[in-house]
Amino acid sequence: MLVPLETGPTVARLSAAWQPAGTSLFEGLVECATMVLKTQTCRFSGLRIYPGRGVLYIRVDGQQFLFLKQKCRSLFIQRKRPAKLAWTTLYRKQHRKDLEAQVARKKRRNVTRSATRSVAGTSLEIIAKKKAEKPEARKASREAALREIKERSKKQKTDKAQQKLQAKAAGGKAVKNMPKGGGKVNIR
């Protein structure tokens, strides 16, 4: 005789009967530790090789090379350069294709900090005084310095002119066409 399967509130009551109140179904289970796999890297492509995979190539000199697959081994024996093949990690590093690493890397900002330093011949106190000066006083001192420079240059011009006049008066006419010395020497 077939008994109809009960559904509804009675089934919910039955499942709740064997489960303690206030706990979840998975609370009693022990957390499984994630299995650590020892991976190796392919000598050609740079990709990870998981246990049970890979091709081991041993050269005549005894050097061992582990490759991910036969394709990598074949390319290595042909002396192909992994840097020229777009799917290898070496190529991806050289051409900055590793987007995950670029996102993770923080961009550094150059922050300019202005610091007042003493310049050759002037101390910090003098610089601070000049900064504290009012614009009118600064303008007046600049004009005074310019006036002094102009007076000096005028004085130099007049001195030069006087020296030229004295030189003209002291010396007579200079000979224009003076013969060069050092002609041929005739030895007989």
XYZ file of N, CA and C in Angstrom:
564
model
N 0.828 -1.167 0.000
C 0.000 0.000 0.000
C 0.884 1.247 0.000
N 0.559 2.202 -0.833
C 1.319 3.429 -0.944
C 0.754 4.478 -0.013
N 1.658 5.088 0.726
C 1.250 6.149 1.645
C 1.646 7.469 0.996
N 0.720 8.415 0.919
C 1.063 9.700 0.306
C 2.104 10.452 1.147
N 3.062 11.090 0.461
C 4.127 11.852 1.119
C 3.548 13.144 1.658
N 3.820 13.378 2.927
C 3.262 14.575 3.549
C 4.117 15.797 3.232
N 3.467 16.860 2.936
C 4.153 18.140 2.737
C 3.421 19.184 3.547
N 4.093 20.270 3.797
C 3.435 21.347 4.512
C 3.995 21.527 5.896
N 3.192 22.001 6.839
C 3.677 22.368 8.163
C 4.186 21.181 8.972
N 3.646 19.999 8.766
C 4.098 18.843 9.556
C 5.522 18.468 9.207
N 5.897 18.580 7.921
C 7.263 18.256 7.498
C 8.224 19.272 8.082
N 7.837 20.525 8.073
C 8.677 21.574 8.638
C 8.873 21.341 10.122
N 7.803 20.852 10.813
C 7.905 20.572 12.243
C 8.847 19.403 12.505
N 8.793 18.409 11.641
C 9.649 17.234 11.811
C 11.120 17.588 11.626
N 11.438 18.412 10.585
C 12.830 18.774 10.340
C 13.356 19.676 11.447
N 12.496 20.460 12.044
C 12.907 21.338 13.131
C 13.075 20.560 14.420
N 12.470 19.373 14.507
C 12.535 18.591 15.740
C 13.941 18.083 16.008
N 14.643 17.619 15.016
C 15.984 17.079 15.253
C 17.063 18.155 15.268
N 16.706 19.413 14.900
C 17.660 20.522 14.886
C 17.430 21.384 16.113
N 18.496 21.634 16.925
C 18.327 22.475 18.112
C 17.909 23.888 17.724
N 17.149 24.516 18.604
C 16.636 25.858 18.340
C 17.774 26.868 18.297
N 17.700 27.805 17.367
C 18.678 28.898 17.279
C 19.983 28.514 16.600
N 20.036 27.350 15.974
C 21.266 26.958 15.277
C 20.962 26.719 13.810
N 22.002 26.815 13.002
C 21.810 26.552 11.577
C 22.173 25.108 11.277
N 21.836 24.664 10.119
C 22.120 23.284 9.725
C 23.618 23.016 9.617
N 24.415 24.048 9.264
C 25.836 23.852 8.997
C 26.729 24.207 10.179
N 26.121 24.509 11.329
C 26.917 24.963 12.465
C 27.784 23.854 13.033
N 27.310 22.665 13.051
C 28.050 21.554 13.640
C 29.166 21.035 12.759
N 29.171 21.404 11.499
C 30.190 20.896 10.587
C 31.538 21.542 10.867
N 32.599 20.776 10.713
C 33.957 21.279 10.901
C 34.368 21.978 9.610
N 34.993 23.137 9.767
C 35.442 23.868 8.585
C 36.590 23.118 7.941
N 36.492 22.915 6.649
C 37.537 22.209 5.916
C 38.640 23.204 5.573
N 39.868 22.792 5.824
C 40.999 23.638 5.468
C 41.200 23.548 3.964
N 41.542 24.682 3.355
C 41.760 24.657 1.910
C 43.054 23.915 1.626
N 43.001 23.077 0.624
C 44.150 22.248 0.282
C 45.196 23.105 -0.421
N 46.424 22.987 0.026
C 47.507 23.753 -0.569
C 48.207 22.865 -1.586
N 48.230 23.335 -2.832
C 48.889 22.578 -3.888
C 50.236 23.207 -4.173
N 51.245 22.358 -4.275
C 52.572 22.865 -4.597
C 52.661 23.001 -6.110
N 52.661 24.231 -6.566
C 52.732 24.461 -8.011
C 54.143 24.873 -8.381
N 54.498 24.566 -9.616
C 55.789 24.976 -10.157
C 55.522 25.866 -11.358
N 56.552 26.558 -11.818
C 56.351 27.454 -12.964
C 57.010 26.877 -14.203
N 56.370 27.121 -15.319
C 56.878 26.669 -16.612
C 58.102 27.506 -16.965
N 59.168 26.834 -17.435
C 60.403 27.541 -17.748
C 60.274 28.382 -19.016
N 59.274 28.113 -19.824
C 59.099 28.872 -21.062
C 58.018 29.938 -20.923
N 56.824 29.515 -20.535
C 55.693 30.446 -20.526
C 55.569 31.219 -19.222
N 56.095 30.664 -18.118
C 55.978 31.324 -16.823
C 54.654 31.060 -16.142
N 53.813 30.199 -16.731
C 52.516 29.873 -16.145
C 52.680 28.809 -15.064
N 51.664 28.667 -14.193
C 51.718 27.688 -13.107
C 51.488 26.282 -13.640
N 52.229 25.336 -13.063
C 52.034 23.927 -13.403
C 51.552 23.235 -12.139
N 50.352 22.680 -12.187
C 49.773 21.991 -11.036
C 50.257 20.546 -11.000
N 50.181 19.902 -9.822
C 50.659 18.519 -9.702
C 49.962 17.593 -10.704
N 50.753 16.690 -11.279
C 50.219 15.752 -12.258
C 50.216 16.295 -13.666
N 50.648 17.518 -13.840
C 50.697 18.127 -15.168
C 52.145 18.432 -15.507
N 52.385 18.807 -16.730
C 53.694 19.285 -17.125
C 54.541 18.234 -17.812
N 55.543 18.723 -18.525
C 56.479 17.875 -19.256
C 57.869 18.191 -18.737
N 58.593 17.166 -18.316
C 59.954 17.354 -17.820
C 60.921 17.054 -18.951
N 61.784 18.003 -19.235
C 62.775 17.837 -20.300
C 64.143 17.903 -19.645
N 64.945 16.863 -19.876
C 66.287 16.822 -19.296
C 67.283 16.871 -20.440
N 68.135 17.892 -20.408
C 69.130 18.066 -21.456
C 70.292 17.100 -21.253
N 71.155 16.991 -22.247
C 72.302 16.081 -22.185
C 73.232 16.467 -21.042
N 73.338 17.766 -20.756
C 74.223 18.208 -19.674
C 73.614 17.981 -18.295
N 72.410 17.440 -18.237
C 71.783 17.099 -16.959
C 70.861 18.172 -16.416
N 70.720 19.274 -17.109
C 69.857 20.354 -16.634
C 68.395 20.002 -16.901
N 67.542 20.232 -15.896
C 66.129 19.876 -16.007
C 65.286 21.117 -16.291
N 64.319 20.952 -17.177
C 63.384 22.016 -17.513
C 61.982 21.452 -17.406
N 61.122 22.160 -16.689
C 59.737 21.727 -16.556
C 58.859 22.661 -17.374
N 58.091 22.076 -18.286
C 57.224 22.860 -19.160
C 55.776 22.525 -18.876
N 54.897 23.474 -19.142
C 53.474 23.279 -18.907
C 52.898 22.244 -19.863
N 53.261 22.328 -21.119
C 52.738 21.397 -22.128
C 53.782 21.202 -23.214
N 53.477 20.303 -24.115
C 54.397 19.949 -25.189
C 54.701 21.153 -26.079
N 53.726 22.031 -26.238
C 53.901 23.241 -27.057
C 55.061 24.083 -26.522
N 55.107 24.255 -25.199
C 56.168 25.060 -24.577
C 57.523 24.389 -24.777
N 57.546 23.067 -24.620
C 58.796 22.310 -24.784
C 59.302 22.452 -26.212
N 58.393 22.314 -27.162
C 58.749 22.399 -28.577
C 59.312 23.779 -28.913
N 58.662 24.822 -28.434
C 59.127 26.190 -28.699
C 60.479 26.451 -28.043
N 60.700 25.869 -26.854
C 61.971 26.024 -26.148
C 63.096 25.358 -26.935
N 62.838 24.153 -27.447
C 63.848 23.423 -28.218
C 64.153 24.158 -29.520
N 63.147 24.828 -30.088
C 63.348 25.609 -31.316
C 64.061 26.930 -31.044
N 64.361 27.173 -29.782
C 65.027 28.405 -29.325
C 64.202 29.663 -29.633
N 62.894 29.539 -29.526
C 62.023 30.705 -29.680
C 62.096 31.524 -28.398
N 61.963 32.822 -28.555
C 62.033 33.694 -27.378
C 60.638 33.905 -26.808
N 60.454 33.604 -25.511
C 59.126 33.790 -24.916
C 58.684 35.250 -24.881
N 59.634 36.176 -24.943
C 59.288 37.605 -24.908
C 58.596 38.054 -26.191
N 58.688 37.226 -27.247
C 58.074 37.603 -28.517
C 56.716 36.944 -28.733
N 56.317 36.067 -27.808
C 55.022 35.398 -27.925
C 54.046 36.035 -26.952
N 52.936 36.506 -27.474
C 52.016 37.339 -26.692
C 51.346 36.620 -25.529
N 51.295 35.296 -25.537
C 50.581 34.569 -24.491
C 51.461 34.218 -23.294
N 52.751 34.490 -23.356
C 53.638 34.172 -22.228
C 53.608 35.299 -21.201
N 53.947 34.943 -19.970
C 53.924 35.956 -18.900
C 55.027 36.989 -19.092
N 56.152 36.567 -19.660
C 57.256 37.502 -19.895
C 56.829 38.613 -20.859
N 56.152 38.236 -21.931
C 55.653 39.221 -22.893
C 54.652 40.152 -22.216
N 53.750 39.575 -21.443
C 52.698 40.366 -20.794
C 53.289 41.365 -19.807
N 54.360 40.966 -19.117
C 55.018 41.884 -18.178
C 55.706 43.016 -18.927
N 56.406 42.658 -20.009
C 57.138 43.671 -20.767
C 56.208 44.687 -21.419
N 55.023 44.244 -21.823
C 54.086 45.133 -22.503
C 52.980 45.638 -21.583
N 53.171 45.460 -20.303
C 52.257 45.955 -19.261
C 50.805 45.535 -19.503
N 50.637 44.241 -19.728
C 49.303 43.707 -19.980
C 48.660 43.171 -18.708
N 49.404 43.153 -17.627
C 48.894 42.591 -16.381
C 47.991 43.609 -15.710
N 46.723 43.594 -16.075
C 45.789 44.626 -15.614
C 45.513 44.532 -14.127
N 45.486 43.305 -13.581
C 45.183 43.139 -12.156
C 46.232 43.836 -11.296
N 47.485 43.701 -11.688
C 48.566 44.328 -10.925
C 48.501 45.848 -11.047
N 48.102 46.338 -12.227
C 48.021 47.786 -12.414
C 46.913 48.386 -11.569
N 45.800 47.671 -11.452
C 44.682 48.166 -10.646
C 45.071 48.172 -9.178
N 45.766 47.126 -8.745
C 46.142 47.006 -7.342
C 47.171 48.056 -6.946
N 48.038 48.420 -7.883
C 49.083 49.379 -7.584
C 48.483 50.762 -7.382
N 48.837 51.419 -6.305
C 48.299 52.755 -6.047
C 49.092 53.780 -6.837
N 48.375 54.745 -7.346
C 49.045 55.811 -8.075
C 49.590 56.820 -7.076
N 50.876 57.119 -7.240
C 51.499 58.089 -6.343
C 51.313 59.483 -6.910
N 50.934 60.376 -6.031
C 50.787 61.765 -6.448
C 51.980 62.555 -5.944
N 52.517 63.362 -6.813
C 53.612 64.229 -6.409
C 53.025 65.474 -5.760
N 53.274 65.612 -4.486
C 52.773 66.770 -3.753
C 53.926 67.750 -3.613
N 53.726 68.938 -4.144
C 54.787 69.937 -4.052
C 54.653 70.684 -2.733
N 55.727 70.686 -2.016
C 55.739 71.401 -0.741
C 56.694 72.573 -0.872
N 56.181 73.744 -0.576
C 57.035 74.916 -0.677
C 57.711 75.152 0.668
N 59.021 75.173 0.627
C 59.794 75.416 1.838
C 60.734 76.585 1.560
N 60.791 77.524 2.490
C 61.683 78.668 2.297
C 63.063 78.298 2.808
N 64.018 78.448 1.917
C 65.405 78.152 2.283
C 66.232 79.408 2.071
N 67.338 79.446 2.774
C 68.216 80.596 2.602
C 68.981 80.428 1.294
N 68.951 81.482 0.488
C 69.649 81.473 -0.787
C 71.053 82.010 -0.536
N 71.979 81.677 -1.427
C 73.378 82.070 -1.256
C 73.494 83.563 -0.949
N 74.052 83.879 0.179
C 74.287 85.270 0.549
C 73.181 85.914 1.366
N 71.985 85.365 1.364
C 70.892 85.942 2.153
C 70.362 84.910 3.136
N 70.060 85.373 4.328
C 69.566 84.457 5.359
C 68.038 84.441 5.359
N 67.479 83.536 6.129
C 66.020 83.407 6.216
C 65.373 84.659 6.797
N 66.075 85.321 7.729
C 65.521 86.528 8.360
C 65.329 87.647 7.331
N 66.327 87.803 6.454
C 66.249 88.852 5.427
C 65.092 88.558 4.468
N 64.956 87.290 4.098
C 63.868 86.894 3.187
C 62.516 87.153 3.841
N 62.407 86.822 5.137
C 61.149 87.041 5.867
C 60.816 88.532 5.934
N 61.848 89.386 6.150
C 61.637 90.839 6.190
C 61.111 91.348 4.850
N 61.725 90.863 3.768
C 61.308 91.313 2.438
C 59.876 90.889 2.133
N 59.497 89.692 2.596
C 58.121 89.225 2.386
C 57.131 90.081 3.169
N 57.535 90.481 4.380
C 56.656 91.264 5.245
C 56.542 92.723 4.796
N 57.493 93.187 3.958
C 57.476 94.572 3.477
C 56.189 94.881 2.721
N 55.755 96.132 2.831
C 54.565 96.554 2.096
C 54.946 96.817 0.634
N 54.002 96.643 -0.280
C 54.308 96.833 -1.706
C 54.812 98.239 -2.045
N 54.295 99.266 -1.332
C 54.731 100.644 -1.621
C 56.209 100.823 -1.279
N 56.597 100.297 -0.125
C 57.994 100.423 0.303
C 58.904 99.665 -0.661
N 58.441 98.491 -1.097
C 59.227 97.680 -2.030
C 59.408 98.426 -3.356
N 58.325 99.068 -3.816
C 58.371 99.806 -5.076
C 59.330 100.997 -4.968
N 59.282 101.688 -3.837
C 60.161 102.850 -3.630
C 61.629 102.427 -3.623
N 61.930 101.322 -2.951
C 63.323 100.864 -2.887
C 63.804 100.412 -4.267
N 62.898 99.797 -5.052
C 63.257 99.363 -6.406
C 63.582 100.566 -7.285
N 62.742 101.613 -7.184
C 62.973 102.821 -7.982
C 64.286 103.496 -7.597
N 64.576 103.529 -6.297
C 65.833 104.137 -5.831
C 67.030 103.365 -6.382
N 66.941 102.042 -6.379
C 68.038 101.215 -6.885
C 68.221 101.437 -8.387
N 67.108 101.533 -9.135
C 67.191 101.787 -10.579
C 67.822 103.146 -10.869
N 67.421 104.168 -10.079
C 67.977 105.511 -10.249
C 69.492 105.491 -10.038
N 69.912 104.786 -9.016
C 71.345 104.697 -8.700
C 72.114 104.022 -9.841
N 71.535 102.965 -10.408
C 72.188 102.249 -11.511
C 72.304 103.151 -12.732
N 71.250 103.913 -13.034
C 71.269 104.823 -14.179
C 72.340 105.897 -14.008
N 72.438 106.443 -12.792
C 73.452 107.477 -12.522
C 74.856 106.916 -12.719
N 75.064 105.695 -12.249
C 76.379 105.064 -12.395
C 76.742 104.875 -13.867
N 75.772 104.414 -14.662
C 76.039 104.173 -16.087
C 76.316 105.497 -16.813
N 75.598 106.577 -16.433
C 75.844 107.899 -17.028
C 77.258 108.367 -16.712
N 77.644 108.165 -15.459
C 78.974 108.592 -15.025
C 80.051 107.834 -15.797
N 79.837 106.538 -16.006
C 80.810 105.734 -16.748
C 80.925 106.220 -18.189
N 79.785 106.567 -18.807
C 79.797 107.049 -20.191
C 80.593 108.352 -20.305
N 80.353 109.266 -19.368
C 81.070 110.555 -19.417
C 82.567 110.349 -19.188
N 82.917 109.437 -18.293
C 84.339 109.143 -18.036
C 85.013 108.596 -19.290
N 84.323 107.702 -20.008
C 84.883 107.113 -21.229
C 85.084 108.190 -22.293
N 84.102 109.062 -22.422
C 84.188 110.131 -23.424
C 85.377 111.047 -23.123
N 85.580 111.377 -21.844
C 86.705 112.232 -21.453
C 88.038 111.548 -21.745
N 88.112 110.254 -21.482
C 89.359 109.523 -21.743
C 89.686 109.518 -23.234
N 88.653 109.369 -24.080
C 88.866 109.383 -25.528
C 89.415 110.738 -25.976
N 88.816 111.807 -25.442
C 89.265 113.157 -25.799
C 90.718 113.379 -25.388
N 91.063 112.927 -24.199
C 92.441 113.087 -23.716
C 93.418 112.301 -24.589
N 93.014 111.093 -24.986
C 93.885 110.261 -25.820
C 94.094 110.908 -27.186
N 93.045 111.521 -27.750
C 93.140 112.188 -29.049
C 94.075 113.398 -28.959
N 93.911 114.138 -27.889
C 94.705 115.358 -27.722
C 96.180 115.027 -27.482
N 96.447 113.999 -26.736
C 97.829 113.645 -26.395
C 98.575 113.090 -27.597
N 97.999 112.168 -28.287
C 98.673 111.536 -29.426
C 98.335 112.260 -30.705
N 99.340 112.303 -31.650
C 99.087 112.928 -32.941
C 98.333 111.960 -33.834
N 98.457 112.259 -35.150
C 97.782 111.385 -36.092
C 98.513 110.059 -36.156
N 97.757 109.004 -36.146
C 98.348 107.674 -36.274
C 98.532 107.376 -37.751
N 99.633 106.692 -38.099
C 99.911 106.348 -39.488
C 98.931 105.265 -39.902
N 98.225 105.530 -41.022
C 97.210 104.572 -41.451
C 97.838 103.334 -42.072
N 98.659 103.525 -43.098
C 99.227 102.383 -43.809
C 100.637 102.119 -43.326
N 100.719 101.327 -42.334
C 102.019 100.995 -41.759
C 102.488 99.703 -42.409
N 103.693 99.655 -42.935
C 104.163 98.412 -43.564
C 104.402 97.329 -42.511
N 104.075 96.087 -42.930
C 104.291 94.958 -42.027
C 105.764 94.645 -41.993
N 106.250 94.265 -40.867
C 107.645 93.863 -40.773
C 107.783 92.400 -41.147
N 108.980 91.895 -41.187
C 109.206 90.473 -41.416
C 109.156 90.094 -42.862
N 109.823 90.875 -43.719
C 109.888 90.510 -45.127
C 110.910 89.400 -45.338
N 111.215 89.115 -46.616
C 112.182 88.066 -46.923
C 113.574 88.521 -46.519
N 114.310 87.580 -46.022
C 115.689 87.864 -45.644
C 116.582 87.223 -46.703
N 117.371 88.042 -47.374
C 118.263 87.504 -48.405
C 119.639 87.280 -47.809
N 120.043 86.052 -47.815
C 121.383 85.728 -47.316
C 122.228 85.320 -48.521
N 123.333 86.080 -48.727
C 124.199 85.760 -49.866
C 125.471 85.169 -49.442
